[in-house]
Each structure stands twice: as C-alpha cells, then as structure tokens.
Short mmCIF file of C-alpha atoms in Angstrom, two decimals:
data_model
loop_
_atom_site.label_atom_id
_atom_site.label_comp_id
_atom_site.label_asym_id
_atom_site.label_seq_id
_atom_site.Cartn_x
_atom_site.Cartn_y
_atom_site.Cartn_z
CA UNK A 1 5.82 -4.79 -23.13
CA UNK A 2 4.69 -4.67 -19.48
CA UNK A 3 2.64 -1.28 -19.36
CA UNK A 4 -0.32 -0.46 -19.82
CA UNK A 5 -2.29 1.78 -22.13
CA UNK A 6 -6.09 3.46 -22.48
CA UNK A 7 -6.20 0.79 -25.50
CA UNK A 8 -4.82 -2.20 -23.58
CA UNK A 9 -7.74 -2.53 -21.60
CA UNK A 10 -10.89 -2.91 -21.62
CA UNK A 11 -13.68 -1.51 -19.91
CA UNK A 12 -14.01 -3.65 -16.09
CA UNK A 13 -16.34 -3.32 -12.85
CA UNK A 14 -14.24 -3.92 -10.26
CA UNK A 15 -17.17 -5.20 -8.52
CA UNK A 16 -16.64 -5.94 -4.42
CA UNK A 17 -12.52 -4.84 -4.89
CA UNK A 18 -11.56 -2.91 -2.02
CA UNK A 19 -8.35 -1.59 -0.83
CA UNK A 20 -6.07 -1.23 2.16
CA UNK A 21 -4.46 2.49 2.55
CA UNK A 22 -0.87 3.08 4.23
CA UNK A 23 0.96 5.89 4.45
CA UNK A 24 4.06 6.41 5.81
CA UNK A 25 4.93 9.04 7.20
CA UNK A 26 7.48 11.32 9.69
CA UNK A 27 6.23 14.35 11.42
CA UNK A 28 3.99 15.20 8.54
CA UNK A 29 1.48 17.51 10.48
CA UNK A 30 4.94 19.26 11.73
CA UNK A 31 6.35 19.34 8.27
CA UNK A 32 3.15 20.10 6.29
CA UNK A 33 0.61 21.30 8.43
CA UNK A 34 -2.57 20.06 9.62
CA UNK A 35 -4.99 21.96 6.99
CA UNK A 36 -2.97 20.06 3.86
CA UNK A 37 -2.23 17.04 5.66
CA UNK A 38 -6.48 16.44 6.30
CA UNK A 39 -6.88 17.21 2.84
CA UNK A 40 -4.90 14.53 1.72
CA UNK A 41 -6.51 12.53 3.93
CA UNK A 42 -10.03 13.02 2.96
CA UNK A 43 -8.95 12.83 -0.72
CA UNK A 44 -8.50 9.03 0.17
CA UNK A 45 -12.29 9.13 0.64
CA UNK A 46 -12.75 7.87 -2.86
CA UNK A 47 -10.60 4.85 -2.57
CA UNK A 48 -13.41 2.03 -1.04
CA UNK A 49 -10.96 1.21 1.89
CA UNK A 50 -11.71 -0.62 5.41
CA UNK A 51 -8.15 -0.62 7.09
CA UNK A 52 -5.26 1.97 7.45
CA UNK A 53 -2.09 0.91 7.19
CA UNK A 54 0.45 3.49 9.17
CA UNK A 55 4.11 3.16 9.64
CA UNK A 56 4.66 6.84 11.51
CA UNK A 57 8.91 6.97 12.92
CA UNK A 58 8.24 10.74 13.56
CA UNK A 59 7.43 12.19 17.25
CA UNK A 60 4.94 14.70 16.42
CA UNK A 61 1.17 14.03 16.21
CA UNK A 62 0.51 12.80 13.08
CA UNK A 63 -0.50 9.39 14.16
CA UNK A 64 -3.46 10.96 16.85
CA UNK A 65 -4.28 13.42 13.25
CA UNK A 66 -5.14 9.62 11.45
CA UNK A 67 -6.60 8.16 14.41
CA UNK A 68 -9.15 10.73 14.82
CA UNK A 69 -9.98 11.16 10.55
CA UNK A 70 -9.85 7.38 11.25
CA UNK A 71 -12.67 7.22 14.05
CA UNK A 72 -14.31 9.87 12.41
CA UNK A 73 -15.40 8.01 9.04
CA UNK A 74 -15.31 4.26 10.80
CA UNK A 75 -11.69 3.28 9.29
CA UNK A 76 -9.82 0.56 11.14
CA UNK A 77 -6.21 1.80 11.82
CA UNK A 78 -3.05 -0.48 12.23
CA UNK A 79 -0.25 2.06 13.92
CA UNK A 80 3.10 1.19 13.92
CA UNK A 81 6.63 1.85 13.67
CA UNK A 82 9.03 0.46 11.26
CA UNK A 83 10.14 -2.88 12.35
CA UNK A 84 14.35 -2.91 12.21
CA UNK A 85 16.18 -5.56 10.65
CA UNK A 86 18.76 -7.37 13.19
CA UNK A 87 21.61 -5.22 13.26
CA UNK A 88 20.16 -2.40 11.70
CA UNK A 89 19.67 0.33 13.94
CA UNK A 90 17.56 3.40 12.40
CA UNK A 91 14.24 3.42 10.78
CA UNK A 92 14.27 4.75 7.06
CA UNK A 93 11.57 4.60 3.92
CA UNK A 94 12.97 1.23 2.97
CA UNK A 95 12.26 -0.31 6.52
CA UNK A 96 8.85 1.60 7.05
CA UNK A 97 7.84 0.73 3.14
CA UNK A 98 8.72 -2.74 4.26
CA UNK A 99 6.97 -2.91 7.43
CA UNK A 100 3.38 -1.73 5.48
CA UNK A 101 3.93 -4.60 3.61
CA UNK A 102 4.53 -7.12 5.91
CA UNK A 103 1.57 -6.09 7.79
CA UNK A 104 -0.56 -5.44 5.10
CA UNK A 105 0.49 -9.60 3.51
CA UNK A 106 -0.19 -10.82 7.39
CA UNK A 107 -3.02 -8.78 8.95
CA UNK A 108 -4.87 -8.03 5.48
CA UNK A 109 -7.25 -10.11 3.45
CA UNK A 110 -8.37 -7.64 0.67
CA UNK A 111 -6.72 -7.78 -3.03
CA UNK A 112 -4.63 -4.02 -3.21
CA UNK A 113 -2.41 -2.27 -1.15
CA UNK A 114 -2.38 1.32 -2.21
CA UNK A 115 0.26 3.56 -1.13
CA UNK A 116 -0.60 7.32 -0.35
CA UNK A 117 2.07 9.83 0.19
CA UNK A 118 1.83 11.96 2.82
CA UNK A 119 2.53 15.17 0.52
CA UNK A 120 -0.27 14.16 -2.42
CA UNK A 121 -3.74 15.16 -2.60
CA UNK A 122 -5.85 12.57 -4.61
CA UNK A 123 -7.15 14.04 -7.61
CA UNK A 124 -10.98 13.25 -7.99
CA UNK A 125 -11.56 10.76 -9.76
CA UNK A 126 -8.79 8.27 -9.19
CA UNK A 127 -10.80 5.47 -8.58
CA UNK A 128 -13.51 5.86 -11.17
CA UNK A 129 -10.87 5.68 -13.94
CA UNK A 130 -9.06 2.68 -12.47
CA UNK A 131 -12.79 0.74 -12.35
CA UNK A 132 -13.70 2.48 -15.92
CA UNK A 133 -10.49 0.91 -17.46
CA UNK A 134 -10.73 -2.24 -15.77
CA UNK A 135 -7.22 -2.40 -14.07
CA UNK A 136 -8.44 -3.84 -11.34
CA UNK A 137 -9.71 -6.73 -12.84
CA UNK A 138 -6.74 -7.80 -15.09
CA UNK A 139 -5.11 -10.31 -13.83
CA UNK A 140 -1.78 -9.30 -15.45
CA UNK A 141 -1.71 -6.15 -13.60
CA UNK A 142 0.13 -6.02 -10.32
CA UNK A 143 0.66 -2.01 -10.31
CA UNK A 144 -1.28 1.08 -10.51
CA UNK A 145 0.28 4.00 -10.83
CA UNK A 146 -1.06 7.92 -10.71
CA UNK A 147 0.89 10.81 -12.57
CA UNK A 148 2.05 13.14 -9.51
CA UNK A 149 1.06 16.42 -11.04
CA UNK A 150 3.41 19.15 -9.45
CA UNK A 151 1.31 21.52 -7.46
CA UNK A 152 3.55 24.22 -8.69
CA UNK A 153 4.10 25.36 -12.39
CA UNK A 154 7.36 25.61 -12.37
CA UNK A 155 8.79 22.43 -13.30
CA UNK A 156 6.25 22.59 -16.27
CA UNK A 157 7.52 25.99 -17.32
CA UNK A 158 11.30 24.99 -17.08
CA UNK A 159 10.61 21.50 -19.46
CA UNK A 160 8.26 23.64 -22.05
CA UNK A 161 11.43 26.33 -22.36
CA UNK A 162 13.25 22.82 -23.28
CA UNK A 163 10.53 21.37 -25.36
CA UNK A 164 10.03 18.77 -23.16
CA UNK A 165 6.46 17.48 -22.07
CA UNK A 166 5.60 17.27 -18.50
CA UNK A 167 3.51 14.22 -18.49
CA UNK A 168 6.02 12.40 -20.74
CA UNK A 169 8.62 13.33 -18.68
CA UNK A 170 7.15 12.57 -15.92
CA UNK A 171 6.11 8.54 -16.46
CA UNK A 172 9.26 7.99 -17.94
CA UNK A 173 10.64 8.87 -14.41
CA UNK A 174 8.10 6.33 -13.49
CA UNK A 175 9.66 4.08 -15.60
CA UNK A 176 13.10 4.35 -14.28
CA UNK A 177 12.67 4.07 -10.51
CA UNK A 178 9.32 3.84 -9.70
CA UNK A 179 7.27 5.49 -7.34
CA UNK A 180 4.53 5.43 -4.56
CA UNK A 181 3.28 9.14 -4.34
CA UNK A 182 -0.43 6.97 -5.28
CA UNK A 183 -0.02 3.45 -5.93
CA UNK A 184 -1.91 0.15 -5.87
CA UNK A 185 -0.04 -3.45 -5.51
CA UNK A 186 -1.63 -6.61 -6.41
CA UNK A 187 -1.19 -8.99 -3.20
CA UNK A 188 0.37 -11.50 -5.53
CA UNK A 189 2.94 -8.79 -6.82
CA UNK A 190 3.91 -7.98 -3.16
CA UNK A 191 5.18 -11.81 -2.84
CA UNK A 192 8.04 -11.90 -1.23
CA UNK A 193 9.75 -8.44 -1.44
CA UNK A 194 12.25 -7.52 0.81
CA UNK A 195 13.42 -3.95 0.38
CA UNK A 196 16.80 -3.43 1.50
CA UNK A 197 16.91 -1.26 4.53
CA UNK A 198 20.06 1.42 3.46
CA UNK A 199 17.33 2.51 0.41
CA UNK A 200 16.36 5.64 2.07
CA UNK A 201 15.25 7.08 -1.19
CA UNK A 202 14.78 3.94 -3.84
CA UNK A 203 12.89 2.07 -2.19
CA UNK A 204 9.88 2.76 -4.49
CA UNK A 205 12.10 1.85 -7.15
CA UNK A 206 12.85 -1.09 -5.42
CA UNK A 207 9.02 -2.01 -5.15
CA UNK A 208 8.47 -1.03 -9.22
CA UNK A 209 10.85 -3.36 -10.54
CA UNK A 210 10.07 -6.57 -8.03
CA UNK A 211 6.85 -6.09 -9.71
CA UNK A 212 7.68 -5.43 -12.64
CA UNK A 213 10.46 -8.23 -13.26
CA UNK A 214 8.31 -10.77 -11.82
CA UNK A 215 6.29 -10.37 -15.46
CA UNK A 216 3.61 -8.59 -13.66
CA UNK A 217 2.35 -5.13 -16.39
CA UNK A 218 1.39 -1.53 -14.94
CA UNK A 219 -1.00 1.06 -15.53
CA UNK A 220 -0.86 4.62 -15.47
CA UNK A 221 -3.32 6.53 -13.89
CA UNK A 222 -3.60 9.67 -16.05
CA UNK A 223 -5.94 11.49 -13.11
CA UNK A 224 -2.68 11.03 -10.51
CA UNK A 225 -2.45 13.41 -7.39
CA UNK A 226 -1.49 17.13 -6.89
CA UNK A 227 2.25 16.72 -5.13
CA UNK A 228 2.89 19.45 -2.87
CA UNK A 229 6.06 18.39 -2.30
CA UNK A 230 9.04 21.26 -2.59
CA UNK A 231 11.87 21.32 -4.92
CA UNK A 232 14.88 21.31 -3.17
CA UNK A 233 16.84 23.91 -4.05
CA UNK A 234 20.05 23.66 -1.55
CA UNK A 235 23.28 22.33 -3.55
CA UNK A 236 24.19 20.13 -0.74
CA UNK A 237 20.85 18.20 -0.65
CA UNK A 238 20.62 17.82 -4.34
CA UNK A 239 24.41 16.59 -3.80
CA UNK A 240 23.19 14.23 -1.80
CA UNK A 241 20.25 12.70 -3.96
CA UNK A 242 22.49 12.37 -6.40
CA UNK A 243 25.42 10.50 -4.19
CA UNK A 244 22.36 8.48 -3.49
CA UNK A 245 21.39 8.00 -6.72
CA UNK A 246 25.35 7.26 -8.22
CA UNK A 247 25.26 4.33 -4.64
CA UNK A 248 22.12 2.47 -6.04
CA UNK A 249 23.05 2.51 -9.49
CA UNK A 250 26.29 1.09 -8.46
CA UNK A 251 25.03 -1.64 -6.22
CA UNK A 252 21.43 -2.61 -7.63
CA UNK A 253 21.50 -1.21 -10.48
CA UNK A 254 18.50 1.44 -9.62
CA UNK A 255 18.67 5.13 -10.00
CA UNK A 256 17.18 7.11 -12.65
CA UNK A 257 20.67 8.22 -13.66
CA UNK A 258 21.59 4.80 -14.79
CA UNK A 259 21.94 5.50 -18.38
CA UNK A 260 23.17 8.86 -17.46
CA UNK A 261 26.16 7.38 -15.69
CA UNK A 262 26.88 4.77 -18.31
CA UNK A 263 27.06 7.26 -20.96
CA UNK A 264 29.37 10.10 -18.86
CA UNK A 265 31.50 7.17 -18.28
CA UNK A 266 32.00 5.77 -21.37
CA UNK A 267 32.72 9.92 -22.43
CA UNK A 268 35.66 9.96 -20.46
CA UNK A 269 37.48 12.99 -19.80
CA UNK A 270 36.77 15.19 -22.80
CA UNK A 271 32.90 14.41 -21.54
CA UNK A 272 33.70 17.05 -18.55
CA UNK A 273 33.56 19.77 -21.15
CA UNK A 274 30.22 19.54 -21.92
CA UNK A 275 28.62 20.81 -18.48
CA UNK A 276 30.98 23.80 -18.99
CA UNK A 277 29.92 24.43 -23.06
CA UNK A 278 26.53 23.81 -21.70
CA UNK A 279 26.15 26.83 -19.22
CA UNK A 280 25.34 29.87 -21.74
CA UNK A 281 22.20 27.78 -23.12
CA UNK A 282 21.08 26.90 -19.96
CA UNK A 283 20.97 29.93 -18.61
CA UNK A 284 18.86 31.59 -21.55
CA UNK A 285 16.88 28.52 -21.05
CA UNK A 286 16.42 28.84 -16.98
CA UNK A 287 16.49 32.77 -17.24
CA UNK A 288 13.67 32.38 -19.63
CA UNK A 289 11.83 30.29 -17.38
CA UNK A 290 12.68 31.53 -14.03
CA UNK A 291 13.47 35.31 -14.57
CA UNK A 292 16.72 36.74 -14.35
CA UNK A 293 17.92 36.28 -10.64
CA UNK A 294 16.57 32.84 -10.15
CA UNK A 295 17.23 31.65 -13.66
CA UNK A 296 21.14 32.69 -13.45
CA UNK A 297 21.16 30.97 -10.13
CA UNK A 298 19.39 28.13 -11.32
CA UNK A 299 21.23 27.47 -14.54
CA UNK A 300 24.85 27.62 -12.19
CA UNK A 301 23.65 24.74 -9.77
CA UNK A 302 22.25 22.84 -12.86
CA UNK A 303 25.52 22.94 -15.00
CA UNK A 304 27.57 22.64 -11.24
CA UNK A 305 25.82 19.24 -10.74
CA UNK A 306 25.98 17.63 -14.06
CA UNK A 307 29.88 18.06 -13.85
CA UNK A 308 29.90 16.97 -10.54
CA UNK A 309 27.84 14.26 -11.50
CA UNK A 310 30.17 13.38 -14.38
CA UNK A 311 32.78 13.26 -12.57
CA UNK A 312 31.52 11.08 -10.18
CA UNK A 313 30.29 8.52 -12.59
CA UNK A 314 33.79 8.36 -14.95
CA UNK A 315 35.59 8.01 -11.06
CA UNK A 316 33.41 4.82 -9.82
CA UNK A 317 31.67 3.83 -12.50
CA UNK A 318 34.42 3.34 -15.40
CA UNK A 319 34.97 -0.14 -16.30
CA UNK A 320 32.11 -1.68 -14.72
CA UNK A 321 29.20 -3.39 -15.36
CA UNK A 322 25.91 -1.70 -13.66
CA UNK A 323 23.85 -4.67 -12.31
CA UNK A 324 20.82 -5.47 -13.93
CA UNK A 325 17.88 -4.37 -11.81
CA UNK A 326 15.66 -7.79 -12.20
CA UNK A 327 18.82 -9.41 -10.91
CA UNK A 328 19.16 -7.11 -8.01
CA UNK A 329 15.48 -7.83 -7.27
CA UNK A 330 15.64 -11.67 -8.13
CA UNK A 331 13.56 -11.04 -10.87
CA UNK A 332 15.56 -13.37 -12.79
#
C-alpha cells in the first residue's frame, strides 16, 4: 500500500519547509493568454517558495511574463531551456521535465520540488491542507499530488450519465500514469531519475512510478487545481495520444491503457465486435450528456477509437509480455 489517505496521517507543522516552483512551459502567454496565465501564477502565492524553476522551449514571451511576476513579489528565477541529450536533437516534456530536475538537485537546497502546470490555477488552500495533514513531514512520502478539477463540467456530466465518479475516476488516472498538473517531490525521491527524452507525453508517468517503485507512498491533495486545459476533440490528435499511449505501454510498460491493451489482446478477433455492439448505448449515453448534435458526434469518435484502439493492441501487442513499469524505471 503506497498511498496515502485523510486517516494515514496525522496532523504535522511543516514548520520552516519551503518549496522550489518550476513550470514548464511553451508559448503559454501565446497559447493561453496573459490574464489566465498571471492567475496561475499568483495562485502559486500560497506555496512558501524562494526560487523559480523555468524550463520555457517556446519563442513567445512567457519567460519576460515570469520574470516580471518574479521581480514583482522578490522570487529568484532560474530561466532555461531544456538541456538535449547527445544525439537528441529537439526539446520535448521529457527533456524540459528533466532539465527542472537537474537544476532543481544542483542549484537547490530546499526539501520539495513542486511542479505547476502552466494551464492550472491553484485552488486556495493547497498548502494549508498539505501542512494540516502532515505530508510534508512524513518521511515515507516522496509525492504530493492535487486532484486537477476540470474547469469545465463536461467531463463530469459525461461520467455521471455512466455512473462513474469524477474524483474516483480521476486519481485512479493518477494511479496509472501519474501526473504533474500540481505536484511536490521529495529531493530524496528525485534521486537519480532520468526521464527518457522520446516521452513527450509520459513523462509524468515516468516521474510517478520512479517514485513510487523506489517504496516511496503518495498523497492526494483533495483541494487540487482548476485545469483549464481543453479536451481535444480532433480524431487525429486523440489518434495520436493513443499511438502514444499503445508506444509506452509497449516499451516501458506506461500508459493508462495498459490493462486496456492486455485485455483487447487477449479478446482476439471476436473482441472487435464489441466497439461496434457498443455504439447504440453510447450514443444515448453521450446524447444524454452532450445534446443531440454533439452527443451523436461524440459517441461516433468514442466507439471509432476503441476499435481502432483494439485493433491496434491485438496487432502489436498479442503474444507479449508488457514490461513491468518498476523495471522500466529500475525500480527493481
């Protein structure tokens, strides 16, 4: 049992424990604007915090946004770009994730590294429950994690119409791969990661289970963040997460889909069939949820991708062993 529960722990001070924030980010003033993107900076306010940690491979001017919040509230800020493997030629998550770190182990002194994404606006009262619980000072703890509450109702609507609850749903994504939407790492628990660079999306994931498979346990921060981030709704980019997805399954054994592939490929064939038999419900489910237009719409791309997904998994996954993820990590 390595998480952590209201009961697990309790009451601490967290006397003296301060934090170093990093974010990293690409064109996020650009992408986001610069109203929401100061929000999310000044919702950092709460976390006691001396340094800045920022990794920024966009060209837009998101770095001189930080600099100046940083001036303006007397925050010391590290700038840099991702740092590129030899031989590898183009920045990604996985090599700016990386390069917080490494800066963060070798220019830092203070106990937590918390991860901020550039998308999430720190819910008040963050800090005060990770002090009133006493995270911080259990020593078995190496992670901190806050639930990223969707800033839209959508996704909430859609999992009620399927009896599903959000916040259940949403740490056992947590569970499966990770995440760093809001999320504090012991210094200890950093010890010698190194994220490979191709994990564009899982690097998170990657970060989770070094942690986590080094024996370190996690909390969940019930107060989490707002996410503003955007659903994607074009097929060919939720193609793509899930090609993504189906890669590190394959090769570290990390996706959220990892059980998902194992079982369509032990279904075989006949297991096509049940995307197809699946359509009607899902669209009095989706139709229910999203209206008519949308929820016909939505219910076509969500049955479309399962069997595309199926397929994809009974193709390359058939046959073989996923790899354990504590022995991708060297956890074990």
């Amino acid at each position: 049992m390595v998480a952590v529960s209201d009961r697990d722990i309790s009451a601490g001070t967290a006397s003296g424990v301060r934090a170093v924030l990093s974010m990293i980010v690409k064109d996020s003033v650009k992408r986001l604007g610069e109203g929401l993107f100061a929000r999310v900076l000044r919702s950092s306010l709460q976390v006691p915090y001396d340094v800045i940690i920022l990794v920024d491979d966009g060209s837009d001017s998101t770095a001189e946004a930080v600099r100046r919040f940083a001036d303006a509230y007397g925050k010391e800020l590290i700038a840099e770009r991702s740092r590129l493997p030899p031989g590898w030629g183009r920045p990604t998550r996985a090599t700016a994730r990386q390069t917080a770190v490494d800066v963060f182990m070798r220019s830092t002194s203070d106990e937590w590294l918390f991860f901020l994404d550039d998308d999430c606006v720190l819910n008040d009262g963050w800090w005060r429950w990770a002090v009133l619980h006493g995270v911080l000072d259990d020593p078995e703890v190496g992670e901190v994690w806050g639930i990223n509450w969707d800033m839209s109702p959508v996704r909430e609507r859609f999992l009620r119409s399927l009896g599903i609850d959000l916040k259940a749903y949403l740490v056992k994504k947590f569970e499966e791969r990770g995440g760093t939407h809001d999320t504090l790492y012991r210094r200890a628990a950093l010890e010698g990661v190194e994220i490979p660079p191709e994990l564009h999306v899982y690097e998170d994931a990657w970060l989770h289970f070094h942690v986590k498979c080094r024996g370190w346990r996690y909390a969940v921060n019930p107060v989490g963040v707002t996410h503003f981030h955007v659903a994607d709704v074009d097929l060919k980019a939720e193609k793509e997460k899930l090609r993504l997805a189906i890669e590190s399954a394959l090769k570290y054994g990390i996706s959220e889909y990892r059980d998902d592939m194992l079982r369509a490929a032990a279904g075989g064939v006949p297991g096509l069939l049940r995307p197809v038999a699946g359509f009607v419900p899902m669209l009095f489910t989706a139709v229910r949820a999203y209206g008519l237009r949308r929820g016909a719409a939505e219910a076509a791309k969500r049955q479309y991708l399962k069997l595309w997904f199926r397929w994809q998994a009974l193709r390359l996954a058939r046959g073989r062993r996923l790899p354990d993820p504590c022995e991708a990590v060297g956890g074990r």
